[in-house]
Short mmCIF file of N, CA and C in Angstrom, two decimals:
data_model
loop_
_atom_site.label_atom_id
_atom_site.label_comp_id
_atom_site.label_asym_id
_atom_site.label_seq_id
_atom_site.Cartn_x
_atom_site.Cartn_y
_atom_site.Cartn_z
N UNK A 1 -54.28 30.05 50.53
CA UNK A 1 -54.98 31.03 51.32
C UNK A 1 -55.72 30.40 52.49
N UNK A 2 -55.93 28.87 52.40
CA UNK A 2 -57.17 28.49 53.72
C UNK A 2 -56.28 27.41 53.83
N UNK A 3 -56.11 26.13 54.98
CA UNK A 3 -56.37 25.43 55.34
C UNK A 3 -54.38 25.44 54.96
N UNK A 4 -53.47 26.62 55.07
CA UNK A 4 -52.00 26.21 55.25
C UNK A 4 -51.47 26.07 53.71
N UNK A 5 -52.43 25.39 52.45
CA UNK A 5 -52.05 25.20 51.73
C UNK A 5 -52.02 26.19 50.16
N UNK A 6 -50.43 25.91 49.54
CA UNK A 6 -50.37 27.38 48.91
C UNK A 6 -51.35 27.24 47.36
N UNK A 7 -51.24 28.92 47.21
CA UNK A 7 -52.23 29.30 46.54
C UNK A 7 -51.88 30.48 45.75
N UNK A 8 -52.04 30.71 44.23
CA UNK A 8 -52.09 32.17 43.32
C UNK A 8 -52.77 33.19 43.90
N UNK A 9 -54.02 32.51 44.58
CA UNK A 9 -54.54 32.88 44.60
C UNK A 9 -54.37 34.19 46.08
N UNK A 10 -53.95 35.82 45.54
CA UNK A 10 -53.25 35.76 46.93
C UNK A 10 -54.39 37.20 47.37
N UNK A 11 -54.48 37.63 48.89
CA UNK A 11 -55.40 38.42 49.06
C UNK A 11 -56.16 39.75 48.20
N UNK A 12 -54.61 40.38 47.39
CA UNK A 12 -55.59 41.27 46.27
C UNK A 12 -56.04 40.78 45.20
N UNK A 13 -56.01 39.41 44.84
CA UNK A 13 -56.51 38.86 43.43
C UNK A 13 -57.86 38.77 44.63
N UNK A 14 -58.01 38.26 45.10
CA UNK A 14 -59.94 37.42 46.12
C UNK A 14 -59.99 38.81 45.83
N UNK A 15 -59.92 39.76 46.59
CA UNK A 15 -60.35 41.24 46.57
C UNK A 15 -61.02 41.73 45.29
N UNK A 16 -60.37 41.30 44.15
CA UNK A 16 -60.32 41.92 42.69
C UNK A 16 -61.54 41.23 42.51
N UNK A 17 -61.40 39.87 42.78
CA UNK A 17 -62.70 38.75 42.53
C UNK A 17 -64.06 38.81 43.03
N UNK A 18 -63.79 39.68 44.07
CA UNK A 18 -64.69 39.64 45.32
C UNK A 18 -65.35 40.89 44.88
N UNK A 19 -64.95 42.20 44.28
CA UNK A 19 -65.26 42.75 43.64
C UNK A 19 -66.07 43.03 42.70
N UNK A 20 -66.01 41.76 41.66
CA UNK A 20 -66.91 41.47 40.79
C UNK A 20 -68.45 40.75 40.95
N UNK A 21 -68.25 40.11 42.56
CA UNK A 21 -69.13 39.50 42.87
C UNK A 21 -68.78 38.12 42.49
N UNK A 22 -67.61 37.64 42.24
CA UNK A 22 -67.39 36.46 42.35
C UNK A 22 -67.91 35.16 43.10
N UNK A 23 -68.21 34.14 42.02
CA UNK A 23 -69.02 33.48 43.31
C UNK A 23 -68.10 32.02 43.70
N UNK A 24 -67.41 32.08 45.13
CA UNK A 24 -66.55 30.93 45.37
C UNK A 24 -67.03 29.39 45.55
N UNK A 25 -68.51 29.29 46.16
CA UNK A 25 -68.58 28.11 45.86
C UNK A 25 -70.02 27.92 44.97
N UNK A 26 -69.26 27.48 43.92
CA UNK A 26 -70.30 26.81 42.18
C UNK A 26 -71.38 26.15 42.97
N UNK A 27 -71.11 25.36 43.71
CA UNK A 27 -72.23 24.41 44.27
C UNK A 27 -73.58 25.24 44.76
N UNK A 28 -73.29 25.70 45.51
CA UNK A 28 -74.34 27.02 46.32
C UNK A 28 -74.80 27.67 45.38
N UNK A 29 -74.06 28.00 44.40
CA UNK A 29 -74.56 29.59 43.09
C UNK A 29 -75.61 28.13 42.57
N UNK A 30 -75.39 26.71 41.83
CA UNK A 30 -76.04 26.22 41.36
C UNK A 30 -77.56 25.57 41.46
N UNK A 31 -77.15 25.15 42.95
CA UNK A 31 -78.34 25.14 43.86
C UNK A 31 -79.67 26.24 43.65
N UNK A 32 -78.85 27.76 44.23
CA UNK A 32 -79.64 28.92 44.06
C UNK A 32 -80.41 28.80 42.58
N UNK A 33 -79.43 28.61 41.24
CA UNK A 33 -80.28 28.78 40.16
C UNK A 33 -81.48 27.97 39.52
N UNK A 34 -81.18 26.58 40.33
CA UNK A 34 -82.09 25.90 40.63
C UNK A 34 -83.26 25.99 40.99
N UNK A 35 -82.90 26.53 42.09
CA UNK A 35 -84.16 26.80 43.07
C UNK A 35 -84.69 28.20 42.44
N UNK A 36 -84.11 29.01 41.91
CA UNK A 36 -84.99 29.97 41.28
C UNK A 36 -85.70 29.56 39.95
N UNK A 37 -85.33 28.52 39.21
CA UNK A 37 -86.06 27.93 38.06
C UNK A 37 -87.27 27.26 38.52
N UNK A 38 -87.24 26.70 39.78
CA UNK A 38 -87.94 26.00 40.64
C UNK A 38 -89.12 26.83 41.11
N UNK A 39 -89.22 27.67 41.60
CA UNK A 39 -89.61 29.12 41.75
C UNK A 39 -90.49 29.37 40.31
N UNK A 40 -89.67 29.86 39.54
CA UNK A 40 -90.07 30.23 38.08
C UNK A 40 -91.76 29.08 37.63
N UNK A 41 -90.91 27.14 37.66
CA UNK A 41 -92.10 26.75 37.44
C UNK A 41 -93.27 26.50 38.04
N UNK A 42 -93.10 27.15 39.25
CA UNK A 42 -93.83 26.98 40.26
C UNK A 42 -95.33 28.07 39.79
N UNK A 43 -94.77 29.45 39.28
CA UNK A 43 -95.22 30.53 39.36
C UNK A 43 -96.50 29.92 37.88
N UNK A 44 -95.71 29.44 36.90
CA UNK A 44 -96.32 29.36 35.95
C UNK A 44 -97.35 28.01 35.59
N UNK A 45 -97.03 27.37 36.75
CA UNK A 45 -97.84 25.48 36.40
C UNK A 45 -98.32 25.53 38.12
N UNK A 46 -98.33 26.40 39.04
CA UNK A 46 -98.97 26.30 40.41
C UNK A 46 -98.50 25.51 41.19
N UNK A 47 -97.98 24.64 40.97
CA UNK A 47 -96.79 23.55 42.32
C UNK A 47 -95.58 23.31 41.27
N UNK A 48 -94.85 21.71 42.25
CA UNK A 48 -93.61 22.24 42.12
C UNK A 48 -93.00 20.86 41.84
N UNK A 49 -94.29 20.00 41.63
CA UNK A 49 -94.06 18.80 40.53
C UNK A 49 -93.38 18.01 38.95
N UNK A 50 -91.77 18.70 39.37
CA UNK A 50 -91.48 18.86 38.28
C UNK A 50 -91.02 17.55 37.32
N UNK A 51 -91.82 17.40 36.34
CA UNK A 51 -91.36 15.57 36.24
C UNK A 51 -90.21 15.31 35.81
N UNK A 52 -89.86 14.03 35.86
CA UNK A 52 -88.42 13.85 35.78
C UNK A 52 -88.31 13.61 34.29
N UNK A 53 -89.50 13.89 33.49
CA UNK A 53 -89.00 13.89 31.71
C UNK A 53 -89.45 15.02 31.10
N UNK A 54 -88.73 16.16 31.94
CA UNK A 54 -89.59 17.49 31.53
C UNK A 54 -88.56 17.70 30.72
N UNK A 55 -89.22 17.76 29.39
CA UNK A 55 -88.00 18.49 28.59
C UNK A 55 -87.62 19.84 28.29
N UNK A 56 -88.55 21.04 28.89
CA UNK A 56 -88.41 21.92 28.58
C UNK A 56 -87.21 22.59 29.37
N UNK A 57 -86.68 21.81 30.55
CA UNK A 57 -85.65 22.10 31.30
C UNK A 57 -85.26 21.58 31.79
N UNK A 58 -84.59 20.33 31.22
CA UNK A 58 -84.11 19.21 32.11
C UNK A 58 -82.84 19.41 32.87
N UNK A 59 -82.09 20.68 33.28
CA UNK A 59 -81.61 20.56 34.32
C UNK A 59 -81.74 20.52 35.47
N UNK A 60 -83.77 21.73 35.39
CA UNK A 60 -84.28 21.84 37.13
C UNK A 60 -84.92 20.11 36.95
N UNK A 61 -85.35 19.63 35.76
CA UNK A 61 -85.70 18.16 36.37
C UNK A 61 -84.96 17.37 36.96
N UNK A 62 -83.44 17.19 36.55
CA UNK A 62 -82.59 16.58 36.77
C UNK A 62 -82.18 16.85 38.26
N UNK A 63 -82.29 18.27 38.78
CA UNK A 63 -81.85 18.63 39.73
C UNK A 63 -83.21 18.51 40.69
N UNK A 64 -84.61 18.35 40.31
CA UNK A 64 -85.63 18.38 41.42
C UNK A 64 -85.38 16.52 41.73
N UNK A 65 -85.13 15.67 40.81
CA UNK A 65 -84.60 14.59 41.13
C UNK A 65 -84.20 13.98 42.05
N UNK A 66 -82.79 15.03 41.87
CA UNK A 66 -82.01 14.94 43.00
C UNK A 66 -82.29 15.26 44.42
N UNK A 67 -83.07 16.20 44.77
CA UNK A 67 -83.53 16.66 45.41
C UNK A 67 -84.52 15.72 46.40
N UNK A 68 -85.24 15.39 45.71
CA UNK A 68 -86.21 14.19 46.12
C UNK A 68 -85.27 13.11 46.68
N UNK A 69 -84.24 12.48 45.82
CA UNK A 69 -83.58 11.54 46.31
C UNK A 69 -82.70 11.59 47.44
N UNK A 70 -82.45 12.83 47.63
CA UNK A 70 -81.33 13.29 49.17
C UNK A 70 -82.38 13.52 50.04
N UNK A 71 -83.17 14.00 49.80
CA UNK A 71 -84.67 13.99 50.81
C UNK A 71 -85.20 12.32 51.32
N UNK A 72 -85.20 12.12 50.71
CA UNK A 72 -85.41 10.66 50.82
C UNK A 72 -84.23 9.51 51.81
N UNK A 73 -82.92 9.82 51.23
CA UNK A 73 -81.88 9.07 51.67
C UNK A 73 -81.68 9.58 53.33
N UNK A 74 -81.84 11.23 53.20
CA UNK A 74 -81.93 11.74 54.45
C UNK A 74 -83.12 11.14 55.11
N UNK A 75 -84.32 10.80 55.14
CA UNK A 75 -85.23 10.52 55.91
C UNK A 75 -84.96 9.15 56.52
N UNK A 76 -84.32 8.79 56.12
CA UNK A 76 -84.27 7.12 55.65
C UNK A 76 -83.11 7.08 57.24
N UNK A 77 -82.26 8.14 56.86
CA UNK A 77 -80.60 7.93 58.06
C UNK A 77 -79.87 7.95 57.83
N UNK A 78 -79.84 7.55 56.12
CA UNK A 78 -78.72 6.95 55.04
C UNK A 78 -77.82 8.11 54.66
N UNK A 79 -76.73 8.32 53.80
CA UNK A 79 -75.94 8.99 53.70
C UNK A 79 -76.06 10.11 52.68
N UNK A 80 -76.28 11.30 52.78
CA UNK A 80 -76.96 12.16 51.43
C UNK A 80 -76.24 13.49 51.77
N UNK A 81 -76.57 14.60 50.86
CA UNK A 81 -75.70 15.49 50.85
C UNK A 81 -76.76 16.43 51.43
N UNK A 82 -77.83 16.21 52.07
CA UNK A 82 -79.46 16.72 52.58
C UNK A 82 -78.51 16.84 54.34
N UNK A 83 -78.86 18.20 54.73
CA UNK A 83 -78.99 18.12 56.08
C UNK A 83 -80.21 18.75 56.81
N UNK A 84 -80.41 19.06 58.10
CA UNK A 84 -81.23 19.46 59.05
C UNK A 84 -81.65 20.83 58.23
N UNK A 85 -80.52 21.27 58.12
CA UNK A 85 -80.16 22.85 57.82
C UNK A 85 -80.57 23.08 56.41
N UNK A 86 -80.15 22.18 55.67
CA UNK A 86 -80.44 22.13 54.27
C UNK A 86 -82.01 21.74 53.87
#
């Protein structure tokens, strides 16, 4: 369907998908749920210090981690998945 190369995937299946609210890129949906857990502990502990041995949810820890560290690599010049935009 994109970029020439073939695909099942053909305009009334996306439609059908698209329908449901399908979400095409995981990365972005994961981010978002992130950042709404992020949100969440924000609401309940007042900032957004989330430590990196929080066990009560160590995926937003794992993921505020990350976060910090592409923030960082970005400041730096270095190569990260952090942009201007991001």
């Amino acid at each position: 369907m994109t970029e020439g190369k073939p695909s099942t995937i053909t305009p009334a299946r996306a439609s059908l998908l698209e329908d449901l609210d399908f979400v095409w890129d995981s990365h972005t949906a994961v981010w978002r749920e992130r950042f709404l857990d992020l949100m969440e502990f924000r609401e309940k502990f007042g900032h957004c210090s989330v430590p990196s041995t929080y066990g009560i949810d160590r995926q937003l820890a794992v993921w505020v981690k990350g976060q910090r560290r592409n923030y960082k690599l970005h400041r730096e010049g270095r190569n990260s998945g952090m942009t201007e935009e991001r």
